[in-house]
Amino acid sequence: SFNTFKGLDKLGMPLHTKENTIGIPIKAFDIEPSDILNQNNIKKNSIIIAVFPKKEEKFYYKLKNYCLQNKIPLQMVHVETIINENQLKWSVSGIALQMFAKLGGIPWIVKTKNTNCLVVGVGQAIDRDMQNKPIRFFAYSVLFDASGRFLSIEPLAYSANKDEYLKKIAENVSKILKRYSSYKRIVFHIPEKIRDDTVRKIEEILTGSNKNIELYILKINDDSKFFGYDTNNNSLIPYESTYLKLSPKEFLLWTEGLNYHNPTARKRYSNPIYVDFYYSNQSKIDFELFLQDILNLSGANYRGFNAKSLPVSMFYPKLIANFYKHFKGLNLQTKIEKSHRPWFL
């Protein structure tokens, strides 16, 4: 219907037909997902496309949680998006892209010089009581290779006891290192806000592990106290891919900025990313190689064709944390299991 997107068949997906599509109308959004879906046979390699109003947020998270627990790919679309033709014209390609990725497709990968490298994005969520004291800890990892190809979600720890939580992190980080020992390099991307004891535990495991693998911990912050200007142009905006060295192991990196081919400011660009090379078992580090990976991973986002700013090693764990928060608020199952599909898109 739109020249902005030529159709699902261009992604190698089958056409919708009456033979391979089932419609399930519902009268209200306060019903349980199991009451809708248990009455219908969800075939293998199927995907559910659920259309609902924006205001029915509770239904969205209940259905998302049900499909996650039952390993059913799900794509949600707002009614408001469909009835607004101009909005749908620009949204339809992103919707199709997310469906393609959730069904196991790889839309694109990024060309990288850092071959044979595993990137582990780490996320963390903490439940607190009324006095803001931690009562449960939850950590997980999202694994990619340096080309941006999504590999899996790996749970790291889920416990109400802090010592048990750190012990589980140690066990599961060790398992990741063993399972992916064929990689020459393994790089952990850890948000600045993650607890220091968690980072130290990961560092401890890396220090005592296989010396034949290059191991790194990069602490990354997209909301740091630093900012920067380029006084060589009128807009004062740095070019995309600019980096600034703050100390021997600290850098600012602009994943967004002016385009070298057309240096006109066209939008409000995101803040630079602060990168701290926190740990490595190597005496010499090729800093530009890993900064380039962060830049590359900001263009490997399968949520939209033009999505940038954050590297997926940080952005995807943020999406998972957001689902965790809403699942918890609705008293739904919150433990995230291992998955090879990016259900969180």
XYZ file of C-alpha atoms in Angstrom:
345
model
C 0.000 0.000 0.000
C 2.902 2.397 0.690
C 6.087 3.186 -1.193
C 7.864 3.322 2.195
C 7.682 -0.484 2.455
C 7.262 -3.098 -0.252
C 5.830 -5.909 1.859
C 6.760 -8.845 4.092
C 7.659 -10.977 1.096
C 10.660 -8.680 0.544
C 11.989 -10.010 3.872
C 11.482 -13.586 2.711
C 8.375 -14.063 4.853
C 5.208 -15.773 3.543
C 2.258 -13.713 2.359
C -0.829 -13.457 4.525
C -3.581 -15.641 3.102
C -6.888 -17.033 4.362
C -5.201 -20.415 4.577
C -2.381 -19.378 6.941
C -4.110 -16.644 8.981
C -6.608 -17.028 11.825
C -8.587 -14.096 13.250
C -9.563 -14.125 16.943
C -11.952 -11.262 17.815
C -12.364 -10.342 21.502
C -15.135 -8.325 23.121
C -13.160 -6.859 26.007
C -9.553 -6.402 27.099
C -9.976 -7.508 30.716
C -9.907 -11.222 29.867
C -6.980 -13.559 30.494
C -4.764 -14.376 27.474
C -5.090 -18.092 28.230
C -8.883 -17.814 27.718
C -8.293 -16.501 24.193
C -5.439 -18.660 23.025
C -6.203 -22.023 24.640
C -9.279 -22.268 22.425
C -7.208 -21.981 19.261
C -4.309 -24.034 17.959
C -1.182 -21.870 17.704
C 0.903 -23.662 15.108
C 4.686 -23.932 15.200
C 6.519 -21.002 13.551
C 3.420 -18.810 13.874
C 3.360 -15.260 15.177
C 0.479 -13.494 16.914
C -0.299 -9.967 15.691
C -2.435 -8.334 18.380
C -4.268 -5.078 17.631
C -5.353 -3.051 20.666
C -5.896 0.571 21.805
C -3.053 2.468 23.503
C -5.065 2.833 26.700
C -5.186 -0.959 27.218
C -1.629 -1.143 28.552
C -2.510 -3.838 31.115
C -3.748 -6.144 28.349
C -0.505 -5.534 26.430
C 1.748 -6.673 29.281
C -0.473 -9.626 30.230
C -0.490 -10.932 26.661
C 3.244 -10.235 26.284
C 3.960 -12.160 29.481
C 1.770 -15.102 28.467
C 3.412 -15.394 25.036
C 6.878 -15.075 26.591
C 6.224 -17.915 29.037
C 4.791 -20.081 26.249
C 7.510 -19.172 23.698
C 5.033 -17.700 21.195
C 6.317 -14.779 19.050
C 4.089 -11.727 19.483
C 3.799 -8.399 17.678
C 1.529 -5.764 19.206
C 0.143 -2.902 17.096
C -1.914 0.054 18.340
C -5.302 0.687 16.735
C -4.353 4.363 16.560
C -1.350 3.505 14.364
C -3.489 1.601 11.874
C -6.258 4.194 11.501
C -3.753 7.039 10.982
C -2.639 6.409 7.410
C 0.300 8.808 7.539
C 1.589 7.267 10.779
C 1.092 3.719 9.482
C 3.023 4.578 6.320
C 6.151 5.260 8.385
C 5.516 2.581 11.052
C 4.741 -0.435 8.887
C 8.361 -1.164 7.933
C 9.422 -1.132 11.624
C 6.535 -3.445 12.542
C 7.569 -5.877 9.812
C 11.220 -5.674 10.855
C 10.371 -6.579 14.469
C 8.189 -9.499 13.327
C 11.014 -10.769 11.118
C 13.533 -10.629 13.991
C 11.133 -12.271 16.492
C 10.680 -15.174 14.091
C 14.445 -15.721 14.040
C 15.446 -13.637 11.021
C 18.663 -11.576 10.873
C 17.820 -8.341 8.994
C 21.426 -7.131 8.747
C 24.822 -7.288 10.395
C 27.495 -4.599 10.607
C 30.884 -4.924 8.962
C 33.551 -5.053 11.681
C 37.307 -5.427 11.960
C 36.825 -7.008 15.385
C 36.066 -10.502 14.122
C 35.637 -13.487 16.428
C 34.462 -11.233 19.272
C 31.529 -11.850 21.644
C 29.793 -8.827 23.192
C 27.853 -9.373 26.435
C 25.446 -6.587 27.399
C 24.579 -6.842 31.110
C 21.358 -5.583 32.704
C 20.103 -5.519 36.275
C 16.821 -4.887 38.078
C 16.295 -4.504 41.835
C 12.983 -4.839 43.679
C 12.672 -2.566 46.711
C 10.293 -2.404 49.652
C 8.398 0.634 50.936
C 11.561 1.832 52.720
C 13.522 1.568 49.444
C 15.564 -1.373 50.760
C 16.520 -4.030 48.157
C 14.465 -7.217 48.560
C 15.240 -9.051 45.309
C 18.038 -8.862 42.733
C 17.757 -9.840 39.094
C 20.554 -9.808 36.479
C 20.611 -10.941 32.867
C 22.789 -10.676 29.784
C 22.105 -10.132 26.091
C 24.711 -11.719 23.816
C 25.828 -10.538 20.361
C 28.810 -10.971 18.165
C 30.640 -7.769 17.217
C 28.684 -7.581 13.945
C 25.497 -6.947 15.952
C 23.986 -10.382 15.308
C 21.710 -11.234 18.234
C 22.633 -14.577 19.812
C 20.616 -15.024 23.009
C 19.344 -13.738 26.333
C 21.087 -15.470 29.235
C 19.797 -15.105 32.826
C 22.617 -14.430 35.290
C 20.980 -14.359 38.724
C 17.603 -14.093 40.457
C 17.610 -14.087 44.237
C 16.350 -12.306 47.352
C 19.687 -12.931 49.060
C 22.567 -10.686 48.009
C 25.301 -13.294 48.606
C 23.345 -15.928 46.705
C 22.777 -13.402 43.919
C 26.515 -12.710 43.540
C 27.266 -16.440 43.688
C 24.792 -17.088 40.842
C 26.365 -14.320 38.760
C 29.766 -15.932 39.212
C 28.411 -19.351 38.185
C 26.591 -18.109 35.102
C 29.361 -15.785 33.881
C 31.707 -18.792 34.141
C 29.247 -20.844 32.060
C 29.124 -18.140 29.383
C 32.920 -18.059 29.213
C 33.069 -21.844 28.807
C 30.210 -22.042 26.298
C 31.691 -19.324 24.094
C 35.354 -20.218 24.545
C 35.732 -20.459 20.755
C 35.727 -16.649 20.621
C 39.071 -14.880 20.627
C 37.686 -11.895 22.585
C 34.806 -11.516 25.030
C 33.741 -7.973 25.928
C 31.273 -7.114 28.707
C 29.308 -3.871 28.228
C 28.075 -2.864 31.678
C 25.938 0.239 32.418
C 27.470 2.678 34.891
C 24.516 2.350 37.264
C 24.993 -1.384 37.929
C 26.124 -2.040 41.494
C 29.872 -2.030 42.112
C 29.788 -5.391 43.899
C 28.220 -6.962 40.784
C 30.933 -5.504 38.533
C 33.669 -6.606 40.924
C 32.272 -10.148 40.974
C 32.375 -10.303 37.167
C 35.912 -8.886 37.223
C 36.936 -11.557 39.745
C 35.647 -14.342 37.482
C 37.364 -12.908 34.398
C 40.656 -12.517 36.279
C 40.698 -16.200 37.213
C 39.511 -17.567 33.850
C 41.030 -18.736 30.566
C 44.125 -16.655 29.782
C 43.943 -17.627 26.112
C 40.860 -15.426 25.605
C 41.096 -11.635 25.611
C 38.644 -10.399 28.244
C 37.354 -6.877 28.779
C 34.856 -4.959 30.899
C 33.657 -1.642 29.492
C 31.516 0.541 31.747
C 29.197 2.625 29.584
C 27.028 5.607 30.549
C 24.663 7.447 28.177
C 23.743 10.012 30.854
C 27.118 11.154 32.165
C 28.132 14.599 33.434
C 30.215 15.230 30.304
C 29.236 17.117 27.166
C 31.204 18.485 24.239
C 31.231 20.998 21.370
C 33.014 21.219 18.038
C 34.235 24.788 17.562
C 35.219 24.064 13.948
C 31.646 24.398 12.679
C 28.858 26.949 13.223
C 26.430 24.534 14.853
C 29.061 23.488 17.450
C 27.782 19.903 17.047
C 30.492 17.194 16.768
C 30.418 14.838 13.795
C 29.004 11.350 14.196
C 31.794 8.895 15.240
C 33.831 11.641 16.950
C 35.537 10.534 20.142
C 37.365 12.442 22.844
C 39.956 11.007 25.232
C 39.327 12.068 28.849
C 42.047 9.970 30.488
C 44.209 6.980 29.478
C 41.153 4.655 29.728
C 38.137 7.012 29.568
C 36.466 8.325 26.414
C 33.444 10.229 25.125
C 31.925 8.843 21.919
C 29.306 10.530 19.719
C 27.136 7.821 18.127
C 24.996 10.615 16.669
C 26.065 13.951 15.224
C 26.656 15.789 11.983
C 26.992 13.696 8.849
C 30.320 14.025 7.024
C 28.565 14.022 3.622
C 25.962 16.608 4.645
C 27.029 18.578 7.749
C 23.676 20.316 8.268
C 22.097 19.862 11.688
C 18.745 18.159 11.035
C 17.536 17.202 14.505
C 18.378 17.252 18.188
C 21.209 14.765 18.592
C 21.715 12.556 21.631
C 24.408 13.114 24.239
C 27.825 11.498 23.844
C 28.388 8.106 25.464
C 30.927 7.850 28.273
C 33.113 4.739 28.014
C 35.448 3.536 30.778
C 37.787 0.633 29.940
C 37.366 -0.739 33.442
C 39.192 -4.095 33.145
C 41.218 -6.156 30.704
C 43.563 -9.119 30.991
C 45.647 -7.547 28.194
C 48.545 -5.146 28.743
C 47.862 -3.344 25.447
C 44.374 -2.360 24.296
C 43.301 -1.174 20.853
C 40.844 1.421 22.182
C 39.655 2.537 18.739
C 38.673 -1.025 17.843
C 36.250 -1.288 20.777
C 34.949 2.275 20.406
C 34.203 1.421 16.769
C 32.266 -1.648 17.966
C 30.107 0.547 20.228
C 29.448 2.855 17.274
C 28.621 -0.133 15.050
C 26.266 -1.631 17.625
C 24.312 1.631 17.722
C 23.407 0.895 14.084
C 22.520 -2.759 14.677
C 19.138 -2.049 16.286
C 16.422 -4.375 14.906
C 13.623 -2.258 16.388
C 13.665 0.196 13.493
C 15.485 0.820 10.218
C 16.944 4.169 11.306
C 17.284 3.593 15.067
C 20.607 4.801 16.472
C 22.019 6.537 19.561
C 22.507 3.652 22.020
C 24.442 0.474 21.204
C 22.127 -2.541 21.330
C 24.307 -3.985 24.121
C 22.814 -1.228 26.310
C 19.474 -0.576 24.610
C 18.161 -4.158 24.606
C 18.826 -4.707 28.353
C 16.943 -1.437 28.994
C 13.928 -2.787 27.088
C 14.027 -6.004 29.123
C 14.252 -4.035 32.386
C 11.177 -2.031 31.357
C 9.190 -5.235 30.775
C 10.394 -6.578 34.133
C 9.088 -3.446 35.877
C 5.629 -3.719 34.289
C 5.379 -7.491 34.801
C 6.173 -6.985 38.477
C 3.596 -4.188 38.780
C 0.892 -6.553 37.481
C 2.059 -9.505 39.645
C 2.976 -11.507 36.551
C 5.814 -13.988 36.147
C 9.006 -11.897 36.236
C 11.801 -14.421 35.890
C 13.310 -14.056 32.414
C 14.348 -17.377 30.901
C 17.007 -18.085 28.299
C 15.825 -17.198 24.795
C 17.291 -17.121 21.297
C 14.592 -14.756 20.015
C 14.489 -10.951 20.655
C 10.952 -10.990 22.098
C 11.487 -7.576 23.750
C 11.502 -5.574 20.474
